CSV table of C-alpha atoms in Angstrom, one decimal:
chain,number,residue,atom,x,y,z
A,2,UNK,CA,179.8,54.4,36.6
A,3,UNK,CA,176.6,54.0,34.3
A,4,UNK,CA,178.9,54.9,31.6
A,5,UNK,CA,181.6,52.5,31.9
A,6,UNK,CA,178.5,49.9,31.7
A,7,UNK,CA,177.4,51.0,29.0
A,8,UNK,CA,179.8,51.2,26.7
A,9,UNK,CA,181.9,54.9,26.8
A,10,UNK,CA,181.4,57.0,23.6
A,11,UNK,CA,177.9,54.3,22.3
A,12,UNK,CA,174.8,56.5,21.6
A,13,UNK,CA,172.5,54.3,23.4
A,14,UNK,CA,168.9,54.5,21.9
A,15,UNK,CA,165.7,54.9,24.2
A,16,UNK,CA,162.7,55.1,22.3
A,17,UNK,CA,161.1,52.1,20.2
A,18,UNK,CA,159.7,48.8,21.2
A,19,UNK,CA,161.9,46.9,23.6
A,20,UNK,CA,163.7,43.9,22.7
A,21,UNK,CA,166.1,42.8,25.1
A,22,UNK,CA,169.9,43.2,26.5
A,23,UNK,CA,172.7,42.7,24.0
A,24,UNK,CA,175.2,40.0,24.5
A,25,UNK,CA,177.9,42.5,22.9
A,26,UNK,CA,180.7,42.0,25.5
A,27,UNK,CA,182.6,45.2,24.0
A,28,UNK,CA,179.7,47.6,24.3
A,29,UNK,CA,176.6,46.0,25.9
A,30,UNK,CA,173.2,47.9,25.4
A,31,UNK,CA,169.5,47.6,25.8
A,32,UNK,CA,168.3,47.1,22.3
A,33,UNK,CA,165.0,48.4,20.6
A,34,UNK,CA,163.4,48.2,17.4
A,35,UNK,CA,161.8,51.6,16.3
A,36,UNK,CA,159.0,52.6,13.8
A,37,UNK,CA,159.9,55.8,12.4
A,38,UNK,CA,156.8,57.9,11.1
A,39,UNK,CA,155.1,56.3,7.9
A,40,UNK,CA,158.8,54.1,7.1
A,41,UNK,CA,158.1,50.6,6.1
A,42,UNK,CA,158.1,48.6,9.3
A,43,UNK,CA,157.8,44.3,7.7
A,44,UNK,CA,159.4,42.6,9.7
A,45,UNK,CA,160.2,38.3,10.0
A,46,UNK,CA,160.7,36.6,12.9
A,47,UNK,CA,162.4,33.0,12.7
A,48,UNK,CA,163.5,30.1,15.0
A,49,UNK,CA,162.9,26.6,16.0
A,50,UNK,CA,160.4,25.5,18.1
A,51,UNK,CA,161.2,26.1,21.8
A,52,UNK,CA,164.1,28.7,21.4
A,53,UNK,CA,161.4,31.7,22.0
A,54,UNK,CA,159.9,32.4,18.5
A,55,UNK,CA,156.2,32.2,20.0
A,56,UNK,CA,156.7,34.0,23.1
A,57,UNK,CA,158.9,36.8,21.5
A,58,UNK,CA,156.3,37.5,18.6
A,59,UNK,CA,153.9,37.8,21.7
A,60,UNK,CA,155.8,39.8,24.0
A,61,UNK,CA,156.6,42.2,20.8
A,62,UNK,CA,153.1,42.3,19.5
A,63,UNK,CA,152.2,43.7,23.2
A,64,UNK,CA,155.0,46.4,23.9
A,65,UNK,CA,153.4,47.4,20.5
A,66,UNK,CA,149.6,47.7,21.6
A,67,UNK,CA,151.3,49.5,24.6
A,68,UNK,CA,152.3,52.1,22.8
A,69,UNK,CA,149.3,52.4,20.5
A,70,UNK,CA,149.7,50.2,17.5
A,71,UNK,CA,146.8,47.8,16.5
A,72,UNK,CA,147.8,44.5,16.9
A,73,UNK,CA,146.2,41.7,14.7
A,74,UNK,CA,147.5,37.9,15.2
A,75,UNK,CA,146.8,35.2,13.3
A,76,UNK,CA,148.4,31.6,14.7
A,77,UNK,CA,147.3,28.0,14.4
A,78,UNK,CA,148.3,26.7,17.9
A,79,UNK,CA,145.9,28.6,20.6
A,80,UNK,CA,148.8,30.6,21.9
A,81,UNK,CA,147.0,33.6,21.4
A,82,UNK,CA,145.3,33.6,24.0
A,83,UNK,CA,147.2,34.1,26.6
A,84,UNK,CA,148.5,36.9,24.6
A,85,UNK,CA,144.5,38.1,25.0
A,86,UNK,CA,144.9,37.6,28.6
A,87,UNK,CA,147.7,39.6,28.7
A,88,UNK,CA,146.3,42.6,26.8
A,89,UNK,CA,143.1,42.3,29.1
A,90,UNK,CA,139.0,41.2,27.6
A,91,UNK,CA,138.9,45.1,27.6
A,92,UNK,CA,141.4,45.6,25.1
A,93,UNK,CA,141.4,42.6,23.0
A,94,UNK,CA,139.1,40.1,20.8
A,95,UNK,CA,139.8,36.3,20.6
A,96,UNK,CA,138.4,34.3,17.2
A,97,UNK,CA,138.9,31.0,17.5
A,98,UNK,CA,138.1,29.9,14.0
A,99,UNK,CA,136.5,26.1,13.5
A,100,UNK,CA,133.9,23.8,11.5
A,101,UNK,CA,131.5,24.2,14.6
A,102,UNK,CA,131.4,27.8,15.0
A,103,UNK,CA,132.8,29.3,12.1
A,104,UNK,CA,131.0,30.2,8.5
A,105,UNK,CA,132.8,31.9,5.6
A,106,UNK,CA,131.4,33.3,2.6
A,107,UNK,CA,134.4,33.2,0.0
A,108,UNK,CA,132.0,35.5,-2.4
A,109,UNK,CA,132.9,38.2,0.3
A,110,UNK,CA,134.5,41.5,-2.1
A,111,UNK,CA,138.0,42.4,-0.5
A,112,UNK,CA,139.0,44.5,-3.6
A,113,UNK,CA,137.6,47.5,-5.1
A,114,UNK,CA,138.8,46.4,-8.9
A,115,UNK,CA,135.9,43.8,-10.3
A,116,UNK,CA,138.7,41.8,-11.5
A,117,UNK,CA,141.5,41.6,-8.9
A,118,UNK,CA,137.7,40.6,-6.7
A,119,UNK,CA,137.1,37.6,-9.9
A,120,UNK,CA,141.2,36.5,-9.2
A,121,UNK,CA,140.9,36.5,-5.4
A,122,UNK,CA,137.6,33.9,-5.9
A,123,UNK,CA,139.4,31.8,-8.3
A,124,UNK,CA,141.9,31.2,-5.5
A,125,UNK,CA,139.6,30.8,-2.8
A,126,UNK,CA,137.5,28.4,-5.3
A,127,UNK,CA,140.9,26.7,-6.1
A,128,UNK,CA,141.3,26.1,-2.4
A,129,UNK,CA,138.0,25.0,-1.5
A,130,UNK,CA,137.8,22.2,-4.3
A,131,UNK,CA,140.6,20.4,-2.5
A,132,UNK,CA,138.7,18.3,0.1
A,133,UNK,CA,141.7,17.0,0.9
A,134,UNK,CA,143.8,19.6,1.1
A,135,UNK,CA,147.0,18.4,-0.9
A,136,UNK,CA,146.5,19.8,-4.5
A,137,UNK,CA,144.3,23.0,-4.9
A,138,UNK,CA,142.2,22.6,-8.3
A,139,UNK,CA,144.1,23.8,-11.1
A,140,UNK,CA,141.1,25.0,-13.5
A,141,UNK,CA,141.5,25.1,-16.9
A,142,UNK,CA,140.5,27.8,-19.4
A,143,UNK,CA,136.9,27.4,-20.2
A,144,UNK,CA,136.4,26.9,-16.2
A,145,UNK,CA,137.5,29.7,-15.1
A,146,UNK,CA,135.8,31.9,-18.2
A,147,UNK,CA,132.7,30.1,-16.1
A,148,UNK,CA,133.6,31.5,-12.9
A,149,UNK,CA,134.2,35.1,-14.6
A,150,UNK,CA,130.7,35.2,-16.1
A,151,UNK,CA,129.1,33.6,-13.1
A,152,UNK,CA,130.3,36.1,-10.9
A,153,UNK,CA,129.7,38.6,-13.1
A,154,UNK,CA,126.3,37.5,-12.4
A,155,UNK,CA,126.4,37.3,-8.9
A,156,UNK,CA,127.5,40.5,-8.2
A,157,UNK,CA,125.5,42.7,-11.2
A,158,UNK,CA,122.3,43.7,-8.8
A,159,UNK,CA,124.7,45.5,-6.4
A,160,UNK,CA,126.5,48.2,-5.7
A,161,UNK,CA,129.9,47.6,-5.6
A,162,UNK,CA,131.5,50.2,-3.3
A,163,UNK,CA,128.4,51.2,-1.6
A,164,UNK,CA,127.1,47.4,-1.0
A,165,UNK,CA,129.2,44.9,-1.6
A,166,UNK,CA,132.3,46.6,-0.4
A,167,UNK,CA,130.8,48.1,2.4
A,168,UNK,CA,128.4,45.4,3.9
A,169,UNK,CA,128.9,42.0,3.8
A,170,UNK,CA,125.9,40.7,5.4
A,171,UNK,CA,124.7,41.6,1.9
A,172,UNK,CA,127.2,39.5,-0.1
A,173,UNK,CA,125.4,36.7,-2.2
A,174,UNK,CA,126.2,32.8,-1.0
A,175,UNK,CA,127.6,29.9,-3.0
A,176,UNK,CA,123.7,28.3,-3.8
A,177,UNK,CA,123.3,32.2,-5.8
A,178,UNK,CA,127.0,31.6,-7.6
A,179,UNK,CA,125.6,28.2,-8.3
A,180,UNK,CA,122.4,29.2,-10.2
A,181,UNK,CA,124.3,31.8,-12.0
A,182,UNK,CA,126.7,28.6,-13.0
A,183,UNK,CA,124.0,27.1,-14.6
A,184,UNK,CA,122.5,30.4,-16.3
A,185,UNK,CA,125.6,30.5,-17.8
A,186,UNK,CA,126.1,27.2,-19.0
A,187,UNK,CA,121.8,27.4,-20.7
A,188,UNK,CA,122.9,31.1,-21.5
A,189,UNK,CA,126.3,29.7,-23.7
A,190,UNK,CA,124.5,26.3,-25.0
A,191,UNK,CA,123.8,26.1,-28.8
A,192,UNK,CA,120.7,27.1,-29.8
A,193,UNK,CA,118.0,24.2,-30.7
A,194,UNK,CA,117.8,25.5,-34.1
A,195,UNK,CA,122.0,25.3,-33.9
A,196,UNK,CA,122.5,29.1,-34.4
A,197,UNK,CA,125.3,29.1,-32.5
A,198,UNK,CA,125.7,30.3,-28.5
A,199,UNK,CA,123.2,32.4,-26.8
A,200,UNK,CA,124.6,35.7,-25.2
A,201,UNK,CA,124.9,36.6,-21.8
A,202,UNK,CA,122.8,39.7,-21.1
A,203,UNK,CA,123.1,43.1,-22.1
A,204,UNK,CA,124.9,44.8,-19.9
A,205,UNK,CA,126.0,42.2,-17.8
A,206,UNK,CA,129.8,42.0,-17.3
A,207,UNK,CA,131.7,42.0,-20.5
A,208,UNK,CA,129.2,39.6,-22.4
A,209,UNK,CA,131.4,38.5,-25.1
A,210,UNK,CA,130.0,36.0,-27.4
A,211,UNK,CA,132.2,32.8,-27.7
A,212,UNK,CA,133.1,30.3,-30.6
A,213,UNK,CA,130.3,27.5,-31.0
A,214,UNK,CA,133.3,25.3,-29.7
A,215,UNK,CA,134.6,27.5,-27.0
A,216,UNK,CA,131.0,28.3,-26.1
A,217,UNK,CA,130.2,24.5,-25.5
A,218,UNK,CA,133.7,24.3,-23.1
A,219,UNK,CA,132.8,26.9,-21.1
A,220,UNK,CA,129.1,26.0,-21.0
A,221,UNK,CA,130.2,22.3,-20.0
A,222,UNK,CA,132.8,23.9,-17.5
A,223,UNK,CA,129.9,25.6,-15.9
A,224,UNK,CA,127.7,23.1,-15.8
A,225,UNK,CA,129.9,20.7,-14.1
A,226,UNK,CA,131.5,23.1,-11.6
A,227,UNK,CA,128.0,24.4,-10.4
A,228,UNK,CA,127.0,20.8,-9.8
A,229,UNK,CA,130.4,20.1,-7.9
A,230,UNK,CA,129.9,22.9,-5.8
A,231,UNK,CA,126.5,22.5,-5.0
A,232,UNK,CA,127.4,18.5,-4.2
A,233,UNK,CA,130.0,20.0,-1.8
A,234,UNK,CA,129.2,23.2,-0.1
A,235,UNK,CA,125.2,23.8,-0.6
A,236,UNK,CA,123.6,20.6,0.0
A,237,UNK,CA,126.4,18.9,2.2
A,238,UNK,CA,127.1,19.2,5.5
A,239,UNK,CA,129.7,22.3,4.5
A,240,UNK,CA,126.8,24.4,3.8
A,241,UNK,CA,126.5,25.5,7.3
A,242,UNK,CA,130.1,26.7,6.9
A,243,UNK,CA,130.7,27.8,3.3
A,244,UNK,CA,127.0,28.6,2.0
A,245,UNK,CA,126.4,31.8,5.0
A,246,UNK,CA,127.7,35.3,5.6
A,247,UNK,CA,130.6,35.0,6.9
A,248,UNK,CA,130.6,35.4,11.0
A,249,UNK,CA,134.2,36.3,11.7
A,250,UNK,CA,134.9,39.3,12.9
A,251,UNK,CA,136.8,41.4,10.4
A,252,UNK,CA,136.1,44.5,11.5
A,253,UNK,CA,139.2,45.1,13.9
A,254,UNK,CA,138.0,47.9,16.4
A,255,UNK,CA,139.9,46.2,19.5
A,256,UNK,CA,143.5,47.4,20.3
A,257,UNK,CA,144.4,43.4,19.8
A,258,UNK,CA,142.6,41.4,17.6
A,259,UNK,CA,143.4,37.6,17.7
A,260,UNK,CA,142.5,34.7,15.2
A,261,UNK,CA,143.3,31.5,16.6
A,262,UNK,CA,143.4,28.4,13.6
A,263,UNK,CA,144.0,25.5,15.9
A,264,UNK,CA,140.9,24.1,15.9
A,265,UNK,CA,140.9,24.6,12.0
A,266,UNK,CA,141.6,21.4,10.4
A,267,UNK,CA,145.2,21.3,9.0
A,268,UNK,CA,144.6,21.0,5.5
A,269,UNK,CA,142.8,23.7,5.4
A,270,UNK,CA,144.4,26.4,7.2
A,271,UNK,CA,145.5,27.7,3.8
A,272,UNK,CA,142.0,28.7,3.2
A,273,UNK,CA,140.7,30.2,6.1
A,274,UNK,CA,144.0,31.7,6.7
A,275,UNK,CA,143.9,33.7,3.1
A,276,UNK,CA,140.0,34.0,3.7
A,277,UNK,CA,141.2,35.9,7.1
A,278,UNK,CA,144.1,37.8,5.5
A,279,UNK,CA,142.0,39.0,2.4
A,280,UNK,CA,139.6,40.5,5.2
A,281,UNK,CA,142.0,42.4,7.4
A,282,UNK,CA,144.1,43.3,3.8
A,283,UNK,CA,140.2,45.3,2.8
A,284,UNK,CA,139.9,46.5,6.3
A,285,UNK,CA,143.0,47.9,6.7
A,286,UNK,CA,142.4,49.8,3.4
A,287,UNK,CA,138.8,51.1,4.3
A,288,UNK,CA,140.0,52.3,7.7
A,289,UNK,CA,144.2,52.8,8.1
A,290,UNK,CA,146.2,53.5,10.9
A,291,UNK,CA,148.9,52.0,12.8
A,292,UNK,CA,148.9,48.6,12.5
A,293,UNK,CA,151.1,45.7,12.5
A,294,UNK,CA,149.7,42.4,11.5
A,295,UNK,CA,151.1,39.0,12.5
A,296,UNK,CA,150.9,35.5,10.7
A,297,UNK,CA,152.6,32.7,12.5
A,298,UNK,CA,153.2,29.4,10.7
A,299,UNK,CA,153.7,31.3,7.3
A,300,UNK,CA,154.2,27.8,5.8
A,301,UNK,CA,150.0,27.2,5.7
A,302,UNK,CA,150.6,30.4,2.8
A,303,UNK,CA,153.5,28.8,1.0
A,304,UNK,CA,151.5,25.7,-0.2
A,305,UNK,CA,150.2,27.8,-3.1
A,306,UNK,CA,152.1,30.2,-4.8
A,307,UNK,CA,149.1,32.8,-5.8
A,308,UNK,CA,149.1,32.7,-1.5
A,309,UNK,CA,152.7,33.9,-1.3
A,310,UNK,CA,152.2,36.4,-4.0
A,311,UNK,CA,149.0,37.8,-2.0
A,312,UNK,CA,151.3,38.4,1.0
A,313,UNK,CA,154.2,40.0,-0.7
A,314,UNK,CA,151.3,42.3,-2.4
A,315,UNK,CA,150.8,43.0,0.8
A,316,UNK,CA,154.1,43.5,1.8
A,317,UNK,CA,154.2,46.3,-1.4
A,318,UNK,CA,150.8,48.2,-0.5
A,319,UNK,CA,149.9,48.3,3.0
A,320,UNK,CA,152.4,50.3,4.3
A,321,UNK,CA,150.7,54.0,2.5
A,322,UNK,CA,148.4,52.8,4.8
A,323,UNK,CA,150.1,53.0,8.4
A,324,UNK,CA,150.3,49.3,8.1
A,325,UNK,CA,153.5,46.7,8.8
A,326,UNK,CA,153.3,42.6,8.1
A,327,UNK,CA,155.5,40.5,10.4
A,328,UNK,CA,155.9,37.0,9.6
A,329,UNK,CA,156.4,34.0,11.7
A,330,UNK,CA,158.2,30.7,10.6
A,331,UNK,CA,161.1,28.5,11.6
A,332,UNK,CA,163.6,29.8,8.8
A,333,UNK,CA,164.1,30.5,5.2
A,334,UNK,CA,162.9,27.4,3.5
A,335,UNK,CA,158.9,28.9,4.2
A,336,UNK,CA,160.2,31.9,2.1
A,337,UNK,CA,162.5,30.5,-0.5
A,338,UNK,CA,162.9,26.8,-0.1
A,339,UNK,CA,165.4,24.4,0.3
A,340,UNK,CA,168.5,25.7,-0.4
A,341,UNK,CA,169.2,24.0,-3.9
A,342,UNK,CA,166.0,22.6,-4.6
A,343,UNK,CA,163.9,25.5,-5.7
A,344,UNK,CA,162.7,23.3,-8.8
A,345,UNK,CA,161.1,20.9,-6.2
A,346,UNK,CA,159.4,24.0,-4.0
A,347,UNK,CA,157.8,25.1,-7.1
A,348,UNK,CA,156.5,22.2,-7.9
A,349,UNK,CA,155.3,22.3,-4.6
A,350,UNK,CA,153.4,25.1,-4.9
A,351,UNK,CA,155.9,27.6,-3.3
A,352,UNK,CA,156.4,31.0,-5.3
A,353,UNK,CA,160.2,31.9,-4.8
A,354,UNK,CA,160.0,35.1,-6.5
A,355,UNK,CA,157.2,36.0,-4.0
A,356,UNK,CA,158.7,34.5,-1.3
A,357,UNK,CA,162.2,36.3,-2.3
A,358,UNK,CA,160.6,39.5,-2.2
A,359,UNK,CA,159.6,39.4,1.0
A,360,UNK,CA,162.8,38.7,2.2
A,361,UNK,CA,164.4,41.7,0.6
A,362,UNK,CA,161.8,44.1,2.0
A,363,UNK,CA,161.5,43.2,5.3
A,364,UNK,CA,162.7,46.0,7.5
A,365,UNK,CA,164.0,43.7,10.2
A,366,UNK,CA,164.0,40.3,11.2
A,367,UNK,CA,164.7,38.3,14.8
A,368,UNK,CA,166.2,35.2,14.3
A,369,UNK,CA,166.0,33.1,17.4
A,370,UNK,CA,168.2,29.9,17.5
A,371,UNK,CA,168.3,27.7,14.6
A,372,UNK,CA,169.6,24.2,12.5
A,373,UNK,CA,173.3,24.8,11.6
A,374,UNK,CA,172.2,24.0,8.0
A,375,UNK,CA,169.3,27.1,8.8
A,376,UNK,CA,171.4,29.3,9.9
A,377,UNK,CA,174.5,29.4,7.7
A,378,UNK,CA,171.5,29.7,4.6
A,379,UNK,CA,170.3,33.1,6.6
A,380,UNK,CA,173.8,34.1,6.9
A,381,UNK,CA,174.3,33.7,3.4
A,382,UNK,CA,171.0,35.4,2.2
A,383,UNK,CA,172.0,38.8,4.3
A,384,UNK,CA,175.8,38.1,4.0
A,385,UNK,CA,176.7,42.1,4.2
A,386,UNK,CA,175.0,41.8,7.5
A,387,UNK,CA,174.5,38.5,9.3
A,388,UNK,CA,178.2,37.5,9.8
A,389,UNK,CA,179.5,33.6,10.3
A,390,UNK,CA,180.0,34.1,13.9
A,391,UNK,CA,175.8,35.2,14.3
A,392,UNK,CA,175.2,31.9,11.9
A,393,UNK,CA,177.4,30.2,14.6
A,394,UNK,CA,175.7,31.8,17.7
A,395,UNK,CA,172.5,31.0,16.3
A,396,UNK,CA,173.4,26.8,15.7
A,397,UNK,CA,174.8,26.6,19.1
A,398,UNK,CA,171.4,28.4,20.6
A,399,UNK,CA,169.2,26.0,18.2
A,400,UNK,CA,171.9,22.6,18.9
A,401,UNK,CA,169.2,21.3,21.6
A,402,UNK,CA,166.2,22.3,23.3
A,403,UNK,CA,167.2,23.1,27.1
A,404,UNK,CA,170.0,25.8,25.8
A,405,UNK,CA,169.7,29.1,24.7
A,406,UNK,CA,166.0,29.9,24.5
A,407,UNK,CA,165.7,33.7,24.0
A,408,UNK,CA,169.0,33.7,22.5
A,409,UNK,CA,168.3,35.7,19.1
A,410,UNK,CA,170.3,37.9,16.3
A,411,UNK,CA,168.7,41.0,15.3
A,412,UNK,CA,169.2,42.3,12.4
A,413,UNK,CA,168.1,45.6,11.3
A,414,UNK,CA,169.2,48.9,10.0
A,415,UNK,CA,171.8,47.7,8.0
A,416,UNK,CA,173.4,45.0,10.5
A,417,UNK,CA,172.9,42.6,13.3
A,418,UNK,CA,173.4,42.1,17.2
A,419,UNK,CA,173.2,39.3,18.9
A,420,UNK,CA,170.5,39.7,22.3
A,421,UNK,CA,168.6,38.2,24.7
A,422,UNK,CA,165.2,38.5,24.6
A,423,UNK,CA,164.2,39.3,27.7
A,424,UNK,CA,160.7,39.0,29.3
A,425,UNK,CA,159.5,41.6,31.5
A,426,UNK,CA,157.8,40.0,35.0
A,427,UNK,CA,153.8,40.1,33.8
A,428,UNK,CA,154.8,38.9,29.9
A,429,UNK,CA,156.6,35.8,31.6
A,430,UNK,CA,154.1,35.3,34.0
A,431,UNK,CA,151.1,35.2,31.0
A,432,UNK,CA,153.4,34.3,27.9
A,433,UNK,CA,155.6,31.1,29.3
A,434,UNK,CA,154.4,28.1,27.8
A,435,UNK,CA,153.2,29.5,24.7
């Protein structure tokens, strides 16, 4: 009898993180994704709004936790915490990240390399000089020589690896990165006598002496930029926020670890989210195991293209070290942009190639109903294995918002099925209305 349900002759799988039923009417089947030893496990999870995208990321991220993976969430709408109810306040932390409660120390080191560390503040410096949150500060040459030498500074009285790395209450703030600003730009000033620059210190970073002209650029640079950021984020009301260790909880020893953005104001999610990321990216290197890490609303990352090229780093690396990425958006357009109007999305900030890359190495991806115009581009981008009638399953699920919630095309190794995502009794009872 079972068999005849089932499918006769279809090897039906049993282990792996439940999905749902299939809506195969040939050979129905409970589907499940599976993590296979230390195989690559990215994954991408897409939809509209109200077709299940939310609840089905939450519902997965638990049956993972179940069945001991770490979970770590990042989301900007609150949603996660009913996913922390779920899990239980014995099994999970909830972050909610804000101006009133939250202070984050962008000097914090996240990479073991001195410069890949330099690059990473750039970006977060990049971010921060954007009050409002629209064009992150493109610096030119002789700033960010500045920023090299002042944080070559900074970070010179340290330890790297057994301090700075390992301790970030210890971490100098932005009023220390400041005064090593101006060092610089007195260090780098013509002489009185004019005998050209003076020299950094010996011993101190790479303390190249510059050109009398480039010397007075970068001097100038790092005159200015020390006074900006002091303006802003030492003696302003940011400095309770940006010039303190940072508070948040990176050190992920809970089975689920949440980070809730909503109270973050929206322009700038980008930072606190790469601030976040950056974290979790050093702890999951310090300490690996099995981990999956979440980022819903992956759009906040495409609005700067070193941002995209940070996650599909990610998606390269963390994997040696038991970790998978799985990332949350409506459809394509946060990964590639609009179909025929890549020009525009770079101009906009988004990295294609980055974005692109991800795409191709995800492992899987749940696709839960979608635009018409959405879906046919998804069908198109995996068009040996997302057929026209998933494209067309997927536009009539997404045509409106009372049908087909839960509706959703899998696609994984090597081809797609079309299932219902189904909720077990205590996941609906927590998760609805996320």
């Amino acid at each position: 009898v079972f068999a005849g349900m089932w499918g006769v002759g279809r090897e039906q799988r049993t282990a792996g993180y439940y999905v749902g039923v299939s809506v195969d009417e040939v050979a129905p089947h409970v589907y499940y994704l599976d993590w296979q030893g230390n195989d690559p496990f990215h994954g991408i999870i897409l939809g509209r709004t109200g077709k299940g995208k939310t609840v089905g990321a939450q519902a997965l991220a638990m049956r993972m936790a179940e069945q001991g993976v770490q979970v770590v969430m990042l989301e900007p709408q609150g949603h996660s915490r009913r996913l922390g109810q779920l899990a239980g306040a014995e099994n999970a932390s909830y972050s909610q990240l804000s101006y009133t409660n939250t202070q984050l120390n962008i000097l914090d080191v996240v990479h073991a390399d001195p410069t890949d560390q330099y690059d990473h503040v750039i970006t977060l410096l990049s971010l921060l000089l954007d009050p409002l949150g629209n064009n992150p500060r493109r610096f030119a040459n002789a700033e960010v020589a500045a920023i090299r030498r002042a944080l070559q500074l900074t970070y010179a009285r340290y330890n790297w690896k057994k301090e700075l790395m390992a301790d970030h209450t210890l971490t100098p703030t932005l009023d220390i990165f400041c005064h090593k600003l101006f060092q610089v730009a007195e260090e780098l000033a013509p002489s009185p006598a004019g005998n050209g620059p003076g020299l950094l210190p010996t011993g101190v970073g790479e303390g190249i002496a510059l050109s009398g002209a480039g010397s007075r650029q970068v001097a100038h640079a790092a005159l200015s930029l020390g006074e900006e950021i002091e303006s802003l984020y030492v003696y302003n009301d940011y400095a309770k926020n940006f010039n303190a260790p940072t508070n948040v909880d990176l050190t992920l020893e809970e089975q689920v670890v949440l980070f809730d953005f909503s109270q973050v104001p929206e322009r700038r999610r980008p930072l606190f989210y790469y601030a976040v990321l950056a974290g979790i990216n050093h702890q999951i290197r310090r300490n690996p195991r099995k981990r999956a890490v979440f980022v819903d609303e992956v759009h906040y990352m495409n609005q700067e293209a070193s941002l995209m090229t940070f996650l599909a780093h990610m998606f390269k690396t963390v994997r040696t070290y038991g970790a998978a990425v799985i990332l949350i958006d409506q459809d394509l357009e946060a990964f590639a942009g609009v179909e025929g109007a890549q020009a525009e999305s770079m101009a906009a900030g988004l990295d294609v190639a980055a974005g692109q890359f991800i795409l191709n190495n995800a492992s899987w991806l749940i696709a839960f109903g979608m635009k018409r115009t959405a879906a046919v581009r998804l069908c198109r981008h995996f068009k040996d294995e997302i057929l026209p009638s998933h494209a067309e399953f997927l536009a009539r699920m997404g045509s409106d918002d009372r049908h087909g919630k839960g509706m959703a095309v899998v696609r994984a190794g090597g081809k797609a099925d079309m299932v219902y995502f189904q909720l077990r009794p205590t996941e609906a009872r927590y998760l609805f209305g996320s």
